Amino acid sequence: MYELEEKWYFYFLLVIPAITLLFLYVQFWKRKKQREFGDLDLIKKLSPEKSVFKPVLKLVVVLLGLACLIIGLVNPKIGTKMETVKREGIDIVFAIDVSKSMLAEDVAPSRLEKSKQLVSQIINQLGSDRIGIIAYSGSAFPVLPITSDYSVAKMFLQGMNPGIISAQGTSIDQAITLATTFVDKKDKTNKLLIIITDGEDHSNEAVAAAEEAKKLGIKIITVGVGTEKGGPIPLKENGVTSSFKRDGNGEVVITKRNAEVLKNIAKATGGGYVDGDSTKAVLDYVKNALDNIQKTEFESTQMADFKSQFQWFLGFGFFLLFLDVFLLEKRTKWVKKMNLFNEKE
C-alpha cells in the first residue's frame, strides 16, 4: 500500500522530454555546422578522443537524476502494516436540508451556508465518533456513509447544494427513514441524528418516522435555521440575485422557520431542539448532549505506519547529478580497447 503526498510535482517531469528535444536539436545543429566548416571524416581524425556514446550517457544520467529528484519531491509513502484501532464514541448522522428555501438569506450568508458552518464546527469538536451525512429536500440522498474520516466529511459537506436532489420540497420523514439505514441493528453503538433545517416540512410523517427511529435506539436533535420573520428565496444568475421566487399569484414567497415541527420531532425520541442562528448555542447544546450519551467501543481497521521514501530518491538523484560531473565526453580507455561502439577505425 502506498500514497503520494504531493502529486502536483509530477508536472515537473515535463522538463525531461523538453531537455531531450533540446539535446537532439543541439546535436543536429553541431553536425550541420561541422559539415559547413569541413569534412566530417577529417574532423573525427582531428579529435580522436571524442566519444560518440558519452554525450548520450551523460544525458541519460542527468535525466534519471532529475526524475529521481522530482519523485523525491512527490514524497511517496509506503504503508507497512494493517492496524486495528479501538475507539470509543457514538455514530452521528447529520441530515442537512438542501431545499430551495434554505437559500433564503435571513441569516448570513444563507440558511444552507449557515448549516454547513454549524456541521463543520460540530465536527471540529468531536473526538473519536463516527459520522455520516444525508442531504434531503423532496427526497433524501446519502452523501457520506458512516466514517471516522472527518476531512473527507468536510469535503463532501462543502459540495452540498439544492442541485444535488432533483425532487424539491422538504420531507424530513424521508431523511429520518434513510438515517435508520445508516446504522447496523446488531451494532450496540449509541446513535444520534442531527437534523438541520428551517422546519418547512411538506409532509406529515416526520413525527411517525421519528418514533420508528427511537425503536432503533436513535436520538434526534433538531437545529432550526432561519428566522421567525422569514425572508424571500433569491434566484441567482452567475452568483448575483436577479429576482425572488414567486407563487402562482405573482407574490414573493416568504419562507419562515417552523420551530414547532422540529420540537415535536426531537421530543418523539427524547432529544431536543436548539435555535441554529447562534453558533455558540448549537455547539454548547450538542457538546452537552454528547457528554450525556454513553460512548461505545468499536474497532476500525486502517493502514498504519506510512513511511516517507523521499530520501532514497533525493539521495540517488543527487548521486547521479554528481556522477555526471566526472563523466567526460572523451573515450574511456578500457571501453576503447573493447570497441563496443565501433569507435575504432
XYZ file of N, CA and C in Angstrom, residues 93-315:
669
model
N -25.220 10.985 12.636
C -25.633 11.234 11.254
C -26.181 12.663 11.173
N -25.634 13.437 10.241
C -26.132 14.794 10.009
C -27.081 14.760 8.812
N -28.310 15.220 9.014
C -29.280 15.331 7.923
C -29.457 16.820 7.625
N -29.019 17.245 6.450
C -29.000 18.670 6.110
C -30.037 18.964 5.025
N -30.902 19.899 5.303
C -31.931 20.337 4.365
C -31.276 21.134 3.233
N -31.463 20.678 1.987
C -30.901 21.401 0.838
C -32.011 21.881 -0.102
N -33.215 22.045 0.442
C -34.311 22.558 -0.375
C -34.062 24.034 -0.705
N -34.790 24.561 -1.675
C -34.545 25.935 -2.126
C -34.846 26.974 -1.050
N -35.715 26.622 -0.093
C -35.985 27.569 0.987
C -34.750 27.829 1.827
N -33.780 26.888 1.774
C -32.543 27.059 2.541
C -31.603 28.077 1.900
N -31.982 28.593 0.720
C -31.190 29.647 0.088
C -31.554 31.031 0.623
N -32.626 31.099 1.410
C -33.039 32.388 1.992
C -31.905 32.974 2.823
N -31.774 34.290 2.777
C -30.648 34.964 3.416
C -31.063 35.755 4.656
N -32.108 35.247 5.358
C -32.498 35.920 6.597
C -31.484 35.663 7.709
N -30.591 34.660 7.507
C -29.402 34.509 8.346
C -28.202 34.512 7.393
N -27.136 35.140 7.793
C -25.986 35.305 6.901
C -25.083 34.070 6.946
N -24.488 33.685 5.824
C -24.695 34.242 4.478
C -25.971 33.708 3.820
N -26.422 32.534 4.234
C -27.709 31.959 3.843
C -27.991 30.818 4.798
N -29.198 30.328 4.793
C -29.535 29.227 5.701
C -28.676 27.988 5.421
N -28.487 27.681 4.136
C -27.716 26.491 3.789
C -26.251 26.640 4.188
N -25.653 27.789 3.885
C -24.248 28.000 4.247
C -24.073 28.019 5.758
N -25.067 28.570 6.468
C -25.031 28.555 7.931
C -25.078 27.119 8.447
N -25.889 26.286 7.792
C -25.998 24.882 8.184
C -24.658 24.169 8.012
N -23.980 24.431 6.889
C -22.674 23.822 6.639
C -21.665 24.253 7.700
N -21.706 25.537 8.052
C -20.789 26.048 9.072
C -21.030 25.364 10.410
N -22.308 25.174 10.756
C -22.634 24.521 12.021
C -22.122 23.086 12.063
N -22.342 22.345 10.972
C -21.883 20.957 10.927
C -20.362 20.896 11.009
N -19.695 21.780 10.285
C -18.234 21.806 10.302
C -17.704 22.093 11.707
N -18.339 23.039 12.404
C -17.917 23.380 13.768
C -18.188 22.229 14.743
N -19.291 21.524 14.541
C -19.594 20.370 15.400
C -18.547 19.276 15.189
N -18.202 19.029 13.925
C -17.184 18.016 13.616
C -15.855 18.366 14.268
N -15.525 19.669 14.282
C -14.254 20.114 14.870
C -14.127 19.760 16.345
N -15.259 19.667 17.055
C -15.182 19.395 18.487
C -15.447 17.929 18.829
N -15.536 17.083 17.791
C -15.713 15.650 18.042
C -14.378 15.000 18.353
N -14.438 13.858 19.006
C -13.224 13.123 19.349
C -13.030 11.939 18.428
N -13.549 10.780 18.824
C -13.381 9.561 18.030
C -14.720 9.031 17.542
N -15.716 9.898 17.470
C -17.036 9.478 16.994
C -17.025 9.258 15.486
N -17.902 8.396 15.015
C -18.057 8.192 13.577
C -19.219 9.049 13.085
N -19.123 9.525 11.849
C -20.147 10.428 11.332
C -20.592 10.012 9.932
N -21.810 10.398 9.583
C -22.346 10.206 8.239
C -23.137 11.452 7.866
N -23.399 11.645 6.575
C -24.105 12.849 6.121
C -25.211 12.462 5.148
N -26.376 13.071 5.345
C -27.531 12.899 4.461
C -27.969 14.276 3.970
N -28.306 14.365 2.690
C -28.917 15.582 2.144
C -30.373 15.243 1.816
N -31.262 16.179 2.047
C -32.660 15.900 1.724
C -33.404 17.175 1.333
N -34.417 16.988 0.529
C -35.390 18.041 0.224
C -36.712 17.313 -0.003
N -37.125 17.125 -1.286
C -38.324 16.328 -1.533
C -38.065 14.852 -1.349
N -36.803 14.456 -1.425
C -36.373 13.091 -1.148
C -35.040 13.166 -0.417
N -34.554 12.025 0.047
C -33.305 12.008 0.812
C -32.221 11.305 0.011
N -30.977 11.759 0.192
C -29.844 11.237 -0.571
C -28.658 11.014 0.361
N -28.056 9.792 0.357
C -26.895 9.531 1.224
C -25.629 10.173 0.648
N -25.129 11.201 1.284
C -23.937 11.895 0.810
C -22.671 11.162 1.239
N -22.648 10.711 2.493
C -21.453 10.046 3.023
C -21.872 9.001 4.046
N -21.498 7.725 3.851
C -21.818 6.688 4.844
C -20.999 6.892 6.117
N -21.293 6.129 7.130
C -20.610 6.255 8.411
C -19.100 6.086 8.235
N -18.352 7.068 8.723
C -16.899 7.049 8.596
C -16.271 7.788 9.774
N -14.993 7.546 9.972
C -14.252 8.273 11.007
C -13.286 9.273 10.378
N -13.373 9.438 9.046
C -12.503 10.375 8.328
C -13.178 11.735 8.250
N -12.848 12.623 9.182
C -13.501 13.931 9.249
C -13.140 14.825 8.063
N -11.933 14.709 7.533
C -11.519 15.562 6.417
C -12.348 15.258 5.168
N -12.619 13.977 4.933
C -13.461 13.590 3.800
C -14.886 14.100 4.009
N -15.380 14.025 5.232
C -16.722 14.507 5.543
C -16.851 15.993 5.232
N -15.851 16.777 5.602
C -15.891 18.217 5.334
C -15.846 18.500 3.839
N -15.108 17.684 3.099
C -15.021 17.871 1.649
C -16.385 17.651 1.003
N -17.072 16.574 1.378
C -18.407 16.313 0.838
C -19.399 17.365 1.305
N -19.220 17.842 2.517
C -20.120 18.840 3.082
C -20.138 20.106 2.236
N -18.950 20.569 1.814
C -18.854 21.813 1.064
C -19.507 21.723 -0.304
N -19.646 20.506 -0.842
C -20.237 20.358 -2.175
C -21.750 20.266 -2.176
N -22.384 20.358 -1.018
C -23.829 20.206 -0.948
C -24.548 21.476 -1.389
N -25.562 21.315 -2.236
C -26.364 22.437 -2.720
C -27.714 21.900 -3.190
N -28.707 22.755 -3.436
C -30.030 22.264 -3.844
C -30.019 21.452 -5.127
N -28.995 21.610 -5.958
C -28.953 20.908 -7.233
C -28.661 19.429 -7.135
N -28.212 18.938 -5.975
C -27.850 17.518 -5.877
C -29.074 16.618 -5.749
N -30.255 17.220 -5.500
C -31.500 16.442 -5.423
C -32.530 17.113 -6.328
N -33.056 16.355 -7.267
C -33.989 16.929 -8.240
C -35.365 17.193 -7.637
N -35.812 16.301 -6.735
C -37.147 16.457 -6.142
C -37.130 17.563 -5.094
N -37.876 18.628 -5.342
C -37.912 19.733 -4.397
C -39.034 19.553 -3.384
N -39.008 20.399 -2.359
C -39.917 20.258 -1.229
C -39.082 19.999 0.007
N -39.737 19.664 1.110
C -39.000 19.317 2.328
C -39.717 18.160 3.009
N -39.123 16.987 2.961
C -39.709 15.796 3.580
C -38.735 15.267 4.624
N -38.887 15.758 5.842
C -37.986 15.368 6.923
C -38.117 13.887 7.225
N -39.323 13.322 7.023
C -39.528 11.904 7.327
C -38.622 11.020 6.473
N -38.383 11.403 5.222
C -37.518 10.601 4.367
C -36.069 10.644 4.845
N -35.653 11.796 5.367
C -34.295 11.902 5.913
C -34.141 10.999 7.131
N -35.163 10.980 7.989
C -35.113 10.139 9.190
C -35.100 8.661 8.804
N -35.945 8.299 7.829
C -36.013 6.903 7.385
C -34.679 6.461 6.791
N -34.055 7.334 5.986
C -32.753 6.997 5.401
C -31.697 6.868 6.492
N -31.771 7.703 7.516
C -30.797 7.649 8.609
C -30.840 6.310 9.326
N -32.021 5.700 9.394
C -32.127 4.397 10.070
C -31.384 3.305 9.303
N -31.177 3.505 7.994
C -30.441 2.504 7.207
C -28.930 2.673 7.360
N -28.495 3.793 7.933
C -27.065 4.032 8.152
C -26.520 3.210 9.306
N -27.428 2.719 10.163
C -26.976 2.036 11.372
C -27.198 0.536 11.257
N -26.329 -0.201 11.910
C -26.439 -1.655 11.974
C -27.228 -2.022 13.228
N -28.339 -2.732 13.045
C -29.193 -3.075 14.182
C -28.454 -3.932 15.206
N -27.458 -4.713 14.740
C -26.704 -5.569 15.653
C -25.610 -4.787 16.380
N -25.280 -3.608 15.850
C -24.231 -2.783 16.443
C -24.783 -2.083 17.682
N -24.089 -2.231 18.799
C -24.562 -1.649 20.056
C -24.133 -0.196 20.238
N -23.461 0.366 19.244
C -23.015 1.763 19.341
C -24.219 2.690 19.441
N -24.165 3.645 20.372
C -25.243 4.616 20.503
C -25.282 5.521 19.280
N -26.479 5.971 18.918
C -26.668 6.674 17.654
C -27.399 7.997 17.870
N -26.949 9.016 17.128
C -27.542 10.345 17.233
C -27.773 10.889 15.832
N -28.964 11.398 15.578
C -29.290 12.043 14.306
C -29.479 13.534 14.566
N -28.705 14.349 13.864
C -28.814 15.800 13.992
C -29.407 16.338 12.702
N -30.625 16.860 12.782
C -31.330 17.396 11.610
C -31.189 18.917 11.612
N -30.685 19.452 10.518
C -30.504 20.904 10.406
C -31.382 21.396 9.263
N -32.366 22.208 9.581
C -33.376 22.607 8.606
C -34.091 23.870 9.066
N -34.881 24.446 8.163
C -35.730 25.588 8.559
C -37.084 25.102 9.055
N -37.329 23.785 8.964
C -38.553 23.213 9.530
C -39.764 23.289 8.630
N -39.604 23.751 7.386
C -40.741 23.809 6.470
C -40.992 22.421 5.892
N -41.690 21.598 6.650
C -41.934 20.210 6.255
C -43.218 20.124 5.442
N -43.101 19.527 4.236
C -44.266 19.417 3.359
C -44.939 18.049 3.463
N -44.559 17.279 4.475
C -45.237 16.007 4.732
C -45.651 15.988 6.201
N -46.508 15.055 6.545
C -46.998 14.956 7.924
C -46.516 13.687 8.602
N -45.450 13.097 8.091
C -44.995 11.801 8.569
C -43.737 11.893 9.439
N -43.220 13.095 9.666
C -41.935 13.240 10.338
C -41.951 12.680 11.762
N -42.989 12.995 12.519
C -43.062 12.538 13.909
C -43.182 11.014 13.963
N -43.964 10.449 13.045
C -44.108 8.989 12.995
C -42.768 8.334 12.649
N -42.022 8.934 11.727
C -40.709 8.402 11.359
C -39.742 8.504 12.537
N -39.868 9.595 13.311
C -39.012 9.768 14.485
C -39.299 8.702 15.531
N -40.557 8.344 15.688
C -40.924 7.308 16.656
C -40.360 5.950 16.243
N -40.318 5.683 14.943
C -39.710 4.445 14.449
C -38.204 4.450 14.692
N -37.584 5.626 14.509
C -36.141 5.744 14.741
C -35.803 5.489 16.204
N -36.675 5.919 17.092
C -36.450 5.726 18.519
C -36.384 4.242 18.861
N -37.185 3.427 18.159
C -37.187 1.986 18.408
C -35.835 1.358 18.081
N -35.079 2.022 17.196
C -33.748 1.525 16.826
C -32.659 2.143 17.695
N -33.083 2.897 18.707
C -32.115 3.495 19.617
C -31.519 4.795 19.108
N -32.171 5.445 18.148
C -31.656 6.695 17.584
C -32.298 7.885 18.294
N -31.464 8.755 18.824
C -31.948 10.000 19.416
C -31.788 11.115 18.395
N -32.753 12.028 18.345
C -32.731 13.099 17.345
C -32.594 14.467 18.008
N -31.652 15.251 17.504
C -31.533 16.661 17.856
C -31.869 17.459 16.612
N -32.779 18.410 16.735
C -33.143 19.246 15.589
C -32.580 20.654 15.788
N -32.066 21.205 14.713
C -31.480 22.544 14.733
C -32.240 23.398 13.723
N -32.908 24.424 14.206
C -33.696 25.298 13.335
C -32.858 26.457 12.810
N -32.795 26.576 11.497
C -32.023 27.657 10.880
C -32.976 28.597 10.152
N -32.822 29.872 10.374
C -33.720 30.857 9.789
C -34.378 31.677 10.890
N -35.174 32.640 10.508
C -35.848 33.495 11.484
C -37.355 33.283 11.415
N -38.025 33.636 12.495
C -39.483 33.527 12.512
C -40.118 34.543 11.560
N -39.452 35.665 11.361
C -39.931 36.670 10.413
C -39.789 36.173 8.985
N -38.731 35.409 8.746
C -38.516 34.801 7.438
C -37.865 35.728 6.432
N -37.810 35.264 5.199
C -37.206 36.040 4.124
C -37.536 35.431 2.774
N -37.309 36.170 1.691
C -37.584 35.663 0.349
C -36.513 34.679 -0.104
N -36.830 33.906 -1.134
C -35.886 32.946 -1.695
C -35.261 33.548 -2.941
N -33.984 33.885 -2.905
C -33.361 34.548 -4.063
C -33.142 33.590 -5.232
N -33.318 34.120 -6.432
C -32.993 33.403 -7.658
C -31.774 34.089 -8.246
N -30.683 33.324 -8.384
C -29.413 33.949 -8.763
C -28.951 33.511 -10.146
N -28.259 34.434 -10.819
C -27.605 34.165 -12.091
C -26.161 34.615 -11.964
N -25.250 33.656 -12.163
C -23.819 33.936 -12.018
C -23.469 34.513 -10.649
N -24.165 33.997 -9.617
C -23.870 34.413 -8.256
C -24.515 35.714 -7.829
N -25.292 36.340 -8.728
C -25.928 37.626 -8.415
C -27.442 37.433 -8.384
N -28.103 37.966 -7.345
C -29.555 37.844 -7.214
C -30.243 38.642 -8.312
N -31.022 37.944 -9.146
C -31.731 38.606 -10.236
C -33.200 38.855 -9.903
N -33.767 37.978 -9.055
C -35.162 38.133 -8.647
C -35.417 37.232 -7.447
N -36.683 37.146 -7.038
C -37.052 36.286 -5.911
C -38.160 35.335 -6.347
N -38.214 34.184 -5.712
C -39.224 33.191 -6.053
C -40.620 33.732 -5.745
N -41.558 33.491 -6.681
C -42.930 33.976 -6.528
C -43.922 32.815 -6.601
N -45.078 33.016 -6.001
C -46.111 31.981 -6.031
C -46.965 32.138 -7.279
N -48.046 31.364 -7.362
C -48.908 31.397 -8.540
C -49.585 32.729 -8.766
N -49.717 33.528 -7.723
C -50.355 34.844 -7.849
C -49.344 35.956 -8.112
N -48.072 35.581 -8.273
C -47.058 36.589 -8.542
C -46.493 37.258 -7.304
N -46.919 36.785 -6.136
C -46.422 37.365 -4.894
C -45.088 36.708 -4.496
N -44.189 37.499 -3.932
C -42.906 36.980 -3.475
C -43.131 36.002 -2.318
N -42.561 34.822 -2.427
C -42.707 33.799 -1.389
C -41.803 34.147 -0.205
N -42.393 34.162 0.996
C -41.626 34.392 2.225
C -41.553 33.074 2.987
N -40.360 32.589 3.187
C -40.170 31.329 3.907
C -39.762 31.615 5.351
N -40.395 30.918 6.286
C -40.153 31.157 7.717
C -39.723 29.864 8.405
N -38.952 30.041 9.460
C -38.544 28.884 10.257
C -39.736 28.364 11.043
N -39.927 27.041 11.039
C -41.023 26.415 11.778
C -40.432 25.598 12.916
N -40.228 26.236 14.045
C -39.586 25.578 15.181
C -40.500 24.532 15.822
N -41.814 24.718 15.742
C -42.754 23.818 16.421
C -42.652 22.398 15.874
N -42.547 22.280 14.544
C -42.407 20.955 13.925
C -41.134 20.266 14.405
N -40.052 21.025 14.472
C -38.759 20.460 14.864
C -38.758 20.038 16.327
N -39.446 20.790 17.169
C -39.528 20.426 18.590
C -40.285 19.115 18.769
N -41.350 18.932 17.986
C -42.148 17.699 18.092
C -41.350 16.484 17.629
N -40.545 16.659 16.578
C -39.721 15.552 16.073
C -38.705 15.128 17.124
N -38.002 16.117 17.685
C -36.986 15.813 18.695
C -37.615 15.191 19.941
N -38.757 15.699 20.352
C -39.436 15.209 21.562
C -39.819 13.738 21.422
N -40.141 13.318 20.190
C -40.579 11.938 19.965
C -39.476 10.928 20.270
N -38.204 11.363 20.261
C -37.099 10.435 20.521
C -36.370 10.750 21.826
N -36.906 11.693 22.596
C -36.225 12.067 23.826
C -35.051 12.991 23.585
N -35.003 13.586 22.395
C -33.931 14.523 22.058
C -34.333 15.946 22.385
N -33.802 16.900 21.641
C -34.116 18.295 21.920
C -33.945 19.174 20.700
N -34.436 20.399 20.833
C -34.368 21.384 19.748
C -33.496 22.549 20.183
N -32.726 23.119 19.220
C -31.903 24.283 19.515
C -31.964 25.243 18.335
N -31.987 26.522 18.648
C -32.015 27.566 17.628
C -30.645 27.645 16.959
N -30.608 27.447 15.628
C -29.345 27.392 14.905
C -28.763 28.730 14.519
N -29.453 29.826 14.840
C -28.924 31.139 14.461
C -27.706 31.519 15.307
N -27.591 30.922 16.478
C -26.438 31.172 17.348
C -25.516 29.959 17.295
N -24.349 30.118 16.680
C -23.396 29.013 16.553
C -22.961 28.495 17.916
N -22.691 29.406 18.836
C -22.235 29.008 20.170
C -23.296 28.186 20.888
N -24.560 28.602 20.751
C -25.642 27.878 21.416
C -25.743 26.448 20.886
N -25.586 26.287 19.566
C -25.662 24.948 18.961
C -24.500 24.078 19.434
N -23.282 24.640 19.404
C -22.104 23.871 19.806
C -22.192 23.451 21.271
N -22.620 24.362 22.122
C -22.747 24.047 23.549
C -23.810 22.980 23.779
N -24.938 23.101 23.061
C -26.031 22.146 23.229
C -25.605 20.749 22.785
N -24.960 20.662 21.602
C -24.534 19.361 21.082
C -23.455 18.760 21.982
N -22.514 19.578 22.429
C -21.448 19.080 23.313
C -22.035 18.510 24.596
N -22.996 19.214 25.163
C -23.638 18.740 26.387
C -24.387 17.433 26.142
N -25.041 17.343 24.969
C -25.776 16.118 24.632
C -24.817 14.942 24.467
N -23.679 15.185 23.821
C -22.702 14.115 23.611
C -22.087 13.657 24.930
N -21.889 14.610 25.835
C -21.323 14.258 27.144
C -22.252 13.358 27.940
N -23.543 13.430 27.627
C -24.523 12.647 28.371
C -24.932 11.355 27.662
N -24.281 11.073 26.527
C -24.535 9.826 25.815
C -23.366 8.884 26.065
N -23.668 7.681 26.481
C -22.610 6.720 26.784
C -21.856 6.324 25.523
N -20.531 6.390 25.610
C -19.672 6.027 24.481
C -19.521 4.504 24.427
N -19.448 3.980 23.207
C -19.308 2.545 22.997
C -17.998 2.269 22.268
N -17.336 1.185 22.647
C -16.080 0.828 21.986
C -16.365 0.140 20.660
N -15.661 0.596 19.622
C -15.771 -0.059 18.323
C -14.386 -0.115 17.689
N -14.285 -0.946 16.674
C -12.990 -1.148 16.025
C -13.021 -0.642 14.597
N -11.906 -0.132 14.146
C -11.756 0.240 12.738
C -10.373 -0.199 12.273
N -10.308 -0.746 11.073
C -9.044 -1.229 10.511
C -8.510 -0.218 9.513
N -7.262 0.093 9.602
C -6.673 1.062 8.693
C -5.197 0.740 8.447
N -4.690 1.234 7.332
C -3.278 1.056 7.021
C -2.473 2.016 7.888
N -1.504 1.467 8.591
C -0.740 2.283 9.537
C 0.725 2.349 9.132
N 1.444 3.223 9.803
C 2.882 3.374 9.616
C 3.265 3.699 8.173
N 2.608 4.706 7.601
C 3.033 5.176 6.282
C 4.355 5.904 6.461
N 5.388 5.393 5.831
C 6.717 5.966 5.990
C 7.158 6.647 4.702
N 7.714 7.851 4.836
C 8.187 8.605 3.681
C 9.405 7.920 3.067
N 9.445 7.914 1.730
C 10.562 7.292 0.994
C 11.333 8.318 0.162
N 11.066 9.619 0.380
C 11.669 10.653 -0.460
C 13.196 10.660 -0.373
N 13.740 10.307 0.806
C 15.190 10.418 0.991
C 15.973 9.514 0.042
N 15.404 8.337 -0.307
C 16.086 7.428 -1.227
C 16.176 8.038 -2.626
N 15.078 8.635 -3.060
C 15.058 9.221 -4.401
C 15.936 10.473 -4.479
N 15.872 11.312 -3.433
C 16.716 12.506 -3.434
C 18.196 12.118 -3.405
N 18.536 11.128 -2.568
C 19.926 10.692 -2.466
C 20.448 10.148 -3.786
